[in-house]
Amino acid sequence: MARRSDHSRDELYDMALTAARSIVAQHGLEALTARRVAQEIGYSPGTLYNIFHNQDDMIIHMNAATIDGLRDALAAVPLPIGEAPRPYIEALLSAYLGYIEQNVELWRALFDFQLSADTEAPAWYMDKIGRVLSILSSALAPLYPAGQEDQTAKDTRVLWASLHGITSLAVDGKLSFVTGMTAQEIAPRLLHVFLAGISSAAPSKA
Amino acid sequence: MARRSDHSRDELYDMALTAARSIVAQHGLEALTARRVAQEIGYSPGTLYNIFHNQDDMIIHMNAATIDGLRDALAAVPLPIGEAPRPYIEALLSAYLGYIEQNVELWRALFDFQLSADTEAPAWYMDKIGRVLSILSSALAPLYPAGQEDQTAKDTRVLWASLHGITSLAVDGKLSFVTGMTAQEIAPRLLHVFLAGISSAAPSKA
DNA sequence: CAAGCAAGTGAACACTGTTCAGATAATGGC
DNA sequence: GCCATTATCTGAACAGTGTTCACTTGCTTG
């Protein structure tokens, strides 16, 4: 049989992505196979290649949804107007850790996945990442004097990359290789020390 | 043919591990297959299962060698007696980043590899990790007042996990997703801010 | 020198992503 | 209403993966 038109192309895309996210969320990225997604949506494996260029493409779209979810979670944190910046930053961190905790496997998939060497991430994907970073950056901005926007942007990346170390070790179950602490303990300590550091230190030595 | 005794069991182990490291260093972990290692050492795939329990076991041994190499690289950094602790810490960081840079693929393999859910890392493996951390910890110790050994140990883990975020993004080529900076720029900035932070901040808030 | 044992083999199994010739249902033209 | 075209979907096939295990073979001991 062919040309069933039970579903439009967009519906198929949504169904496939929903199935993929469900499989990964429940069983991890290694359980995500073309045949399994196909079976879950009631189509054959070949059909997936009408929707996605290949498996990498499917995973990229899945990961994009994970990034969007994070942005929504961070955007939902209320921004206290005119107050001290630190409670807001701490609330963002809490939302960040909470989102990861509730989406462990999808979060793992986001970073476990490696783009094949020759291809690079599409522009719309980079945009989504930028939107998340801009939330963090605007939260840090009040801590820097005017004219230090460049340092703010850089330190946002430094802080995020550092946090990512903690969370990625956590979701991979590797934090226990080095400590008995949890990400919920380590991350606030990093934030605390980091904020103290930028308040006391010269803009940058390097 | 069988029972060739061209090589002893230990020789076979060394040959297999050398071959594995060479394959990974040149072509990445995904190129590491049982058939390829077997071919490289001139034996059949089945023979590998006389040496290692399975592929995971082989990778663990390979990763252990990578950790040992890092420990050696860090231990080779001269410890300046009676001097300020920061230059030593910075030298350690430099050695750390240098080792990773010279062993990118092996380093990636170290963290890309996931132990299957039911098994856990052997004790001797954890010991090797501990030996690396103790070098870092003793470098940080002079910055803490006596009686703060617990905080020193914790902050060592906080700092290392943070650094790991930077280096893991770097070796995965994902630093470019968030910044144009390199690990060689970001890591010293983190160290700078972190050290400033622990000097100025209260021991811990959490 | 014979018997037994240990080491090595490689075909086989169940799985993977991906391709593509072929089948088929919806559509456009008359 | 019907036929030709076209877009869609299928599923067998291919080359690869880790792992197993009946079998062969060479060494070693009695």
Coordinates of C-alpha atoms (C1' of nucleotides) in Angstrom, one line a residue:
Chain A
M1 CA 0.0 0.0 0.0
A2 CA 1.1 3.5 -0.5
R3 CA -0.2 7.1 -0.6
R4 CA -2.3 6.4 2.4
S5 CA -2.8 10.1 3.2
D6 CA -3.9 9.1 6.6
H7 CA -1.8 12.0 7.8
S8 CA -0.3 15.1 6.2
R9 CA 3.4 15.6 6.1
D10 CA 3.2 17.9 9.0
E11 CA 1.2 15.5 11.0
L12 CA 3.7 12.8 10.2
Y13 CA 6.5 15.1 11.3
D14 CA 4.8 15.7 14.6
M15 CA 4.0 12.1 15.2
A16 CA 7.6 11.0 14.4
L17 CA 9.1 13.6 16.7
T18 CA 6.6 12.9 19.5
A19 CA 7.4 9.2 19.2
A20 CA 11.2 9.9 19.1
R21 CA 11.0 12.1 22.2
S22 CA 8.9 9.5 24.0
I23 CA 11.3 6.7 23.2
V24 CA 14.4 8.7 24.3
A25 CA 12.7 10.0 27.4
Q26 CA 11.8 6.5 28.5
H27 CA 14.7 4.4 27.2
G28 CA 17.5 6.7 26.3
L29 CA 19.0 7.8 23.0
E30 CA 20.5 4.4 22.3
A31 CA 17.0 3.0 22.1
L32 CA 16.1 5.4 19.3
T33 CA 16.1 3.4 16.1
A34 CA 14.4 4.0 12.8
R35 CA 12.4 0.8 13.0
R36 CA 11.2 1.6 16.5
V37 CA 10.0 5.1 15.6
A38 CA 8.4 3.7 12.5
Q39 CA 6.5 1.0 14.3
E40 CA 5.3 3.5 16.9
I41 CA 3.7 5.7 14.4
G42 CA 2.4 2.8 12.3
Y43 CA 4.5 3.5 9.2
S44 CA 7.5 1.7 7.7
P45 CA 11.1 2.7 8.3
G46 CA 11.4 4.0 4.7
T47 CA 8.7 6.6 5.3
L48 CA 10.9 8.4 7.9
Y49 CA 13.3 9.2 5.1
N50 CA 10.6 11.2 3.4
I51 CA 10.3 13.3 6.5
F52 CA 13.9 13.6 7.7
H53 CA 17.0 13.6 5.7
N54 CA 18.5 10.9 8.0
Q55 CA 18.6 9.9 11.6
D56 CA 20.9 12.8 12.5
D57 CA 18.4 15.2 11.1
M58 CA 15.6 13.7 13.2
I59 CA 17.7 14.0 16.4
I60 CA 18.6 17.6 15.6
H61 CA 14.9 18.4 15.4
M62 CA 14.3 16.5 18.6
N63 CA 17.1 18.4 20.4
A64 CA 15.7 21.7 19.1
A65 CA 12.5 20.9 20.9
T66 CA 14.5 20.3 24.1
I67 CA 16.2 23.6 23.8
D68 CA 12.8 25.3 23.2
G69 CA 11.5 23.7 26.3
L70 CA 14.4 25.0 28.3
R71 CA 13.9 28.5 27.0
D72 CA 10.2 28.4 28.0
A73 CA 11.2 27.1 31.5
L74 CA 13.6 30.0 31.9
A75 CA 11.3 32.6 30.4
A76 CA 8.7 31.5 33.0
V77 CA 10.9 32.6 35.8
P78 CA 9.5 36.0 37.0
L79 CA 11.8 38.9 36.6
P80 CA 11.8 41.0 39.7
I81 CA 11.9 44.6 38.5
G82 CA 14.3 46.9 40.3
E83 CA 15.5 44.3 42.8
A84 CA 18.9 42.8 43.5
P85 CA 20.0 40.7 40.5
R86 CA 21.1 37.6 42.5
P87 CA 17.7 36.2 43.6
Y88 CA 16.7 36.2 39.9
I89 CA 19.9 34.5 38.9
E90 CA 19.4 31.9 41.5
A91 CA 15.9 31.3 40.4
L92 CA 17.1 30.9 36.9
L93 CA 19.6 28.3 38.0
S94 CA 16.9 26.5 39.9
A95 CA 14.7 26.4 36.9
Y96 CA 17.6 25.3 34.8
L97 CA 18.4 22.4 37.1
G98 CA 14.7 21.5 37.4
Y99 CA 14.2 21.3 33.7
I100 CA 17.2 19.1 33.3
E101 CA 16.1 16.9 36.1
Q102 CA 12.6 16.4 34.6
N103 CA 14.1 15.7 31.1
V104 CA 17.2 13.8 32.0
E105 CA 17.3 11.5 28.9
L106 CA 16.3 14.2 26.5
W107 CA 19.0 16.4 28.0
R108 CA 21.6 13.7 27.6
A109 CA 20.6 13.2 24.0
L110 CA 21.1 16.9 23.4
F111 CA 24.8 16.7 24.2
D112 CA 25.5 13.0 23.6
F113 CA 24.6 13.6 20.0
Q114 CA 27.5 14.3 17.7
L115 CA 27.0 16.0 14.4
S116 CA 28.9 14.1 11.7
A117 CA 32.2 15.8 11.0
D118 CA 31.4 17.3 7.6
T119 CA 28.0 18.8 8.5
E120 CA 27.4 21.7 10.8
A121 CA 24.4 22.8 12.8
P122 CA 21.7 24.8 10.9
A123 CA 21.3 28.5 11.6
W124 CA 17.8 28.1 13.1
Y125 CA 19.4 25.7 15.6
M126 CA 22.1 28.2 16.6
D127 CA 19.3 30.9 17.0
K128 CA 17.5 28.7 19.6
I129 CA 20.7 28.4 21.6
G130 CA 21.3 32.1 21.4
R131 CA 17.8 32.8 22.8
V132 CA 18.6 30.8 25.9
L133 CA 22.0 32.5 26.4
S134 CA 20.4 35.9 26.1
I135 CA 18.2 35.2 29.0
L136 CA 21.2 34.3 31.1
S137 CA 23.2 37.2 29.9
S138 CA 20.5 39.7 30.7
A139 CA 20.3 38.3 34.2
L140 CA 24.1 38.8 34.7
A141 CA 24.2 42.2 33.1
P142 CA 23.2 44.2 36.2
L143 CA 26.3 42.9 37.9
Y144 CA 28.6 44.6 35.4
P145 CA 29.2 48.3 35.0
A146 CA 28.0 50.0 31.9
G147 CA 30.3 49.5 28.9
Q148 CA 31.2 46.0 30.0
E149 CA 28.7 44.3 27.8
D150 CA 31.5 42.4 26.1
Q151 CA 32.7 41.0 29.5
T152 CA 29.1 40.2 30.4
A153 CA 28.6 38.2 27.3
K154 CA 31.9 36.4 27.8
D155 CA 31.3 35.6 31.4
T156 CA 27.9 34.3 30.6
R157 CA 29.5 31.7 28.4
V158 CA 32.2 31.0 31.0
L159 CA 29.5 30.4 33.6
W160 CA 27.2 28.4 31.4
A161 CA 30.0 26.2 30.2
S162 CA 31.0 25.6 33.8
L163 CA 27.5 24.8 34.9
H164 CA 27.2 22.5 31.9
G165 CA 30.1 20.5 33.3
I166 CA 28.3 19.9 36.5
T167 CA 25.0 19.0 34.8
S168 CA 26.5 16.8 32.1
L169 CA 28.4 14.8 34.7
A170 CA 25.2 14.6 36.7
V171 CA 22.9 13.3 33.9
D172 CA 25.6 10.8 32.8
G173 CA 25.8 9.5 36.4
K174 CA 29.5 10.4 36.5
L175 CA 29.3 12.9 39.4
S176 CA 29.6 9.9 41.7
F177 CA 33.0 9.2 40.2
V178 CA 34.4 12.3 41.9
T179 CA 32.1 13.3 44.7
G180 CA 29.1 12.4 46.8
M181 CA 27.6 15.8 46.2
T182 CA 24.7 16.3 43.8
A183 CA 24.3 18.8 41.1
Q184 CA 21.9 20.6 43.3
E185 CA 24.6 21.2 45.8
I186 CA 27.5 21.8 43.4
A187 CA 25.9 24.2 41.0
P188 CA 24.8 26.8 43.7
R189 CA 28.3 26.7 45.1
L190 CA 29.8 27.4 41.7
L191 CA 27.3 30.3 41.2
H192 CA 28.1 31.6 44.7
V193 CA 31.9 31.6 44.1
F194 CA 31.6 32.8 40.6
L195 CA 29.4 35.8 41.5
A196 CA 31.7 36.6 44.4
G197 CA 34.6 36.4 42.0
I198 CA 33.3 38.8 39.4
S199 CA 32.4 41.3 42.1
S200 CA 35.9 41.3 43.6
A201 CA 38.1 40.6 40.6
A202 CA 39.4 42.8 37.9
P203 CA 37.3 42.5 34.7
S204 CA 39.7 39.9 33.3
K205 CA 43.3 39.0 33.4
A206 CA 43.5 37.2 30.0
Chain B
M1 CA 44.6 -23.0 13.7
A2 CA 44.6 -22.5 17.5
R3 CA 46.8 -22.4 20.5
R4 CA 49.4 -20.4 18.5
S5 CA 51.1 -19.1 21.6
D6 CA 52.7 -16.4 19.4
H7 CA 52.0 -14.2 22.3
S8 CA 51.3 -14.5 26.0
R9 CA 48.0 -13.3 27.4
D10 CA 49.7 -10.2 28.7
E11 CA 51.2 -9.5 25.4
L12 CA 47.9 -9.9 23.7
Y13 CA 46.3 -7.5 26.2
D14 CA 49.0 -4.9 25.5
M15 CA 48.7 -5.4 21.8
A16 CA 44.9 -5.1 21.9
L17 CA 45.0 -2.0 24.1
T18 CA 47.7 -0.3 22.0
A19 CA 45.7 -1.0 18.8
A20 CA 42.5 0.3 20.4
R21 CA 44.2 3.5 21.6
S22 CA 45.7 4.0 18.1
I23 CA 42.3 3.5 16.4
V24 CA 40.5 5.8 18.7
A25 CA 43.3 8.5 18.6
Q26 CA 43.2 8.5 14.8
H27 CA 39.5 7.8 14.0
G28 CA 37.5 8.4 17.2
L29 CA 35.6 6.0 19.4
E30 CA 33.0 5.2 16.8
A31 CA 35.7 3.6 14.7
L32 CA 36.6 1.2 17.5
T33 CA 35.1 -2.1 16.5
A34 CA 36.0 -5.6 17.6
R35 CA 36.8 -6.7 14.1
R36 CA 39.1 -3.8 13.5
V37 CA 41.1 -4.3 16.7
A38 CA 41.3 -8.0 15.9
Q39 CA 42.5 -7.4 12.4
E40 CA 45.1 -4.9 13.7
I41 CA 46.6 -7.4 16.1
G42 CA 46.4 -10.3 13.6
Y43 CA 43.8 -12.3 15.6
S44 CA 40.2 -13.1 15.1
P45 CA 37.4 -11.2 16.8
G46 CA 36.6 -14.1 19.1
T47 CA 40.0 -13.9 20.7
L48 CA 39.3 -10.5 22.1
Y49 CA 36.7 -12.1 24.3
N50 CA 39.4 -14.2 25.9
I51 CA 41.1 -11.0 26.9
F52 CA 38.3 -8.7 27.7
H53 CA 34.9 -9.5 29.1
N54 CA 33.3 -7.5 26.4
Q55 CA 33.8 -4.2 24.5
D56 CA 32.8 -2.1 27.4
D57 CA 35.6 -3.8 29.4
M58 CA 38.1 -3.0 26.7
I59 CA 37.1 0.6 26.7
I60 CA 37.3 0.9 30.4
H61 CA 40.9 -0.3 30.3
M62 CA 41.7 2.1 27.5
N63 CA 40.2 5.0 29.4
A64 CA 42.1 4.0 32.5
A65 CA 45.3 4.4 30.5
T66 CA 44.1 7.9 29.5
I67 CA 43.6 8.8 33.1
D68 CA 47.0 7.5 34.0
G69 CA 48.5 9.6 31.3
L70 CA 46.8 12.7 32.7
R71 CA 48.1 12.0 36.2
D72 CA 51.6 11.6 34.8
A73 CA 51.3 14.9 33.0
L74 CA 50.1 16.7 36.1
A75 CA 52.6 15.0 38.3
A76 CA 55.3 16.3 36.0
V77 CA 54.4 19.9 36.8
P78 CA 57.1 21.2 39.2
L79 CA 55.8 22.1 42.6
P80 CA 57.3 25.4 43.7
I81 CA 58.1 25.0 47.4
G82 CA 57.1 27.8 49.6
E83 CA 55.8 30.0 46.8
A84 CA 52.4 31.5 46.1
P85 CA 50.0 28.8 45.2
R86 CA 48.5 30.4 42.2
P87 CA 51.3 30.0 39.7
Y88 CA 51.3 26.3 40.5
I89 CA 47.6 26.0 40.0
E90 CA 47.8 27.9 36.7
A91 CA 50.6 25.6 35.6
L92 CA 48.5 22.6 36.4
L93 CA 45.6 24.0 34.4
S94 CA 48.0 24.5 31.5
A95 CA 49.2 21.0 31.7
Y96 CA 45.7 19.7 32.0
L97 CA 44.5 21.6 28.9
G98 CA 47.7 20.6 27.1
Y99 CA 47.2 16.9 27.8
I100 CA 43.6 17.0 26.5
E101 CA 44.6 18.9 23.4
Q102 CA 47.2 16.3 22.6
N103 CA 44.8 13.4 23.2
V104 CA 41.5 14.9 22.0
E105 CA 39.9 11.7 20.8
L106 CA 41.1 9.6 23.7
W107 CA 39.7 12.3 26.0
R108 CA 36.4 12.3 24.2
A109 CA 36.3 8.5 24.5
L110 CA 36.8 8.8 28.3
F111 CA 33.6 10.7 28.7
D112 CA 31.6 9.7 25.7
F113 CA 31.7 6.1 27.0
Q114 CA 28.7 5.1 29.1
L115 CA 28.8 2.2 31.4
S116 CA 25.8 0.0 30.9
A117 CA 23.2 0.8 33.5
D118 CA 23.5 -2.4 35.6
T119 CA 27.3 -2.4 35.9
E120 CA 29.4 0.1 37.8
A121 CA 33.1 1.2 37.5
P122 CA 35.6 -1.1 39.2
A123 CA 37.4 0.1 42.3
W124 CA 40.8 0.4 40.7
Y125 CA 39.3 2.7 38.2
M126 CA 37.9 5.0 40.9
D127 CA 41.3 4.9 42.5
K128 CA 42.9 6.3 39.4
I129 CA 40.4 9.1 39.3
G130 CA 41.1 9.8 43.0
R131 CA 44.8 10.1 42.3
V132 CA 44.2 12.9 39.8
L133 CA 41.9 14.8 42.1
S134 CA 44.3 14.6 45.0
I135 CA 46.9 16.5 42.9
L136 CA 44.4 19.2 42.2
S137 CA 43.2 19.3 45.8
S138 CA 46.7 19.7 47.2
A139 CA 47.2 22.6 44.9
L140 CA 44.1 24.3 46.1
A141 CA 44.7 23.5 49.8
P142 CA 47.1 26.5 50.5
L143 CA 44.2 28.9 49.7
Y144 CA 42.1 27.6 52.5
P145 CA 42.6 28.1 56.2
A146 CA 43.5 25.1 58.3
G147 CA 40.5 23.1 59.3
Q148 CA 38.8 23.7 56.0
E149 CA 39.9 20.5 54.4
D150 CA 36.3 19.5 53.7
Q151 CA 35.6 22.7 51.9
T152 CA 38.9 22.3 49.9
A153 CA 37.9 18.8 48.8
K154 CA 34.4 20.0 47.8
D155 CA 35.7 23.1 46.0
T156 CA 38.2 20.9 44.1
R157 CA 35.3 18.9 42.7
V158 CA 33.3 22.1 42.0
L159 CA 36.2 23.6 40.1
W160 CA 37.1 20.4 38.3
A161 CA 33.5 19.7 37.2
S162 CA 33.3 23.3 35.9
L163 CA 36.5 23.0 34.0
H164 CA 35.2 19.7 32.6
G165 CA 32.3 21.6 31.2
I166 CA 34.6 23.8 29.2
T167 CA 36.9 21.0 28.0
S168 CA 34.1 18.6 27.1
L169 CA 32.4 21.3 25.0
A170 CA 35.7 22.0 23.4
V171 CA 36.6 18.5 22.4
D172 CA 33.1 17.9 21.1
G173 CA 33.4 21.0 19.0
K174 CA 30.4 22.5 20.8
L175 CA 32.1 25.5 22.2
S176 CA 31.4 27.2 18.9
F177 CA 27.7 26.8 19.5
V178 CA 27.9 29.4 22.3
T179 CA 31.0 31.4 21.8
G180 CA 34.0 32.2 19.6
M181 CA 36.3 31.8 22.5
T182 CA 38.6 28.8 22.9
A183 CA 39.0 26.6 25.9
Q184 CA 42.4 28.2 26.4
E185 CA 40.7 31.5 26.9
I186 CA 37.7 30.4 28.9
A187 CA 39.4 28.0 31.4
P188 CA 41.8 30.6 32.7
R189 CA 39.0 33.1 33.1
L190 CA 37.0 30.6 35.1
L191 CA 40.1 29.9 37.3
H192 CA 40.7 33.6 37.8
V193 CA 37.1 34.3 38.9
F194 CA 36.9 31.1 40.9
L195 CA 40.0 31.9 42.9
A196 CA 38.9 35.4 43.4
G197 CA 35.6 34.1 44.6
I198 CA 36.9 31.7 47.2
S199 CA 39.3 34.4 48.5
S200 CA 36.5 36.9 49.0
A201 CA 33.5 34.8 49.7
A202 CA 32.4 33.1 52.9
P203 CA 33.2 29.4 53.0
S204 CA 29.9 28.4 51.6
K205 CA 26.4 29.5 51.6
A206 CA 24.7 26.2 50.9
Chain C
dC1 C1' 54.2 -41.1 21.8
dA2 C1' 49.2 -40.6 23.1
dA3 C1' 45.7 -38.2 25.4
dG4 C1' 43.8 -34.2 27.1
dC5 C1' 43.4 -29.5 27.5
dA6 C1' 43.5 -24.6 26.3
dA7 C1' 43.5 -21.2 22.7
dG8 C1' 42.0 -19.4 18.6
dT9 C1' 38.7 -19.4 14.8
dG10 C1' 34.9 -17.8 12.0
dA11 C1' 30.3 -18.7 10.8
dA12 C1' 26.0 -17.5 12.7
dC13 C1' 22.5 -14.5 15.2
dA14 C1' 20.0 -10.5 16.0
dC15 C1' 20.5 -6.1 15.5
dT16 C1' 21.6 -1.2 13.2
dG17 C1' 20.9 3.0 9.3
dT18 C1' 19.9 3.5 4.8
dT19 C1' 18.5 2.7 -0.1
dC20 C1' 15.4 2.0 -3.8
dA21 C1' 12.6 -0.8 -7.1
dG22 C1' 8.2 -1.7 -7.0
dA23 C1' 3.2 -1.2 -5.6
dT24 C1' -0.6 1.7 -4.8
dA25 C1' -3.7 5.4 -3.7
dA26 C1' -4.9 10.2 -4.7
dT27 C1' -5.1 13.7 -8.2
dG28 C1' -5.6 16.2 -12.8
dG29 C1' -7.3 16.2 -17.4
dC30 C1' -10.7 14.9 -20.5
Chain D
dG1 C1' -16.7 8.5 -15.2
dC2 C1' -12.4 7.1 -16.5
dC3 C1' -7.5 7.0 -17.5
dA4 C1' -2.7 8.6 -17.0
dT5 C1' 0.2 10.7 -14.1
dT6 C1' 2.3 11.6 -9.8
dA7 C1' 3.4 11.5 -5.1
dT8 C1' 3.8 8.4 -1.3
dC9 C1' 4.7 4.3 1.1
dT10 C1' 6.6 -0.3 1.5
dG11 C1' 9.8 -3.8 2.7
dA12 C1' 13.5 -6.6 1.1
dA13 C1' 18.3 -5.9 0.6
dC14 C1' 23.1 -4.4 1.9
dA15 C1' 26.9 -3.6 4.6
dG16 C1' 27.9 -3.1 8.9
dT17 C1' 27.8 -3.9 14.4
dG18 C1' 28.8 -6.9 19.2
dT19 C1' 28.7 -11.3 20.8
dT20 C1' 28.5 -16.5 21.1
dC21 C1' 30.0 -21.1 20.6
dA22 C1' 30.8 -25.5 18.2
dC23 C1' 34.8 -26.8 16.3
dT24 C1' 39.7 -27.2 15.1
dT25 C1' 44.3 -27.2 16.3
dG26 C1' 48.7 -27.0 18.6
dC27 C1' 50.9 -27.3 23.0
dT28 C1' 51.8 -29.9 27.2
dT29 C1' 51.7 -33.3 30.3
dG30 C1' 51.6 -38.3 31.7

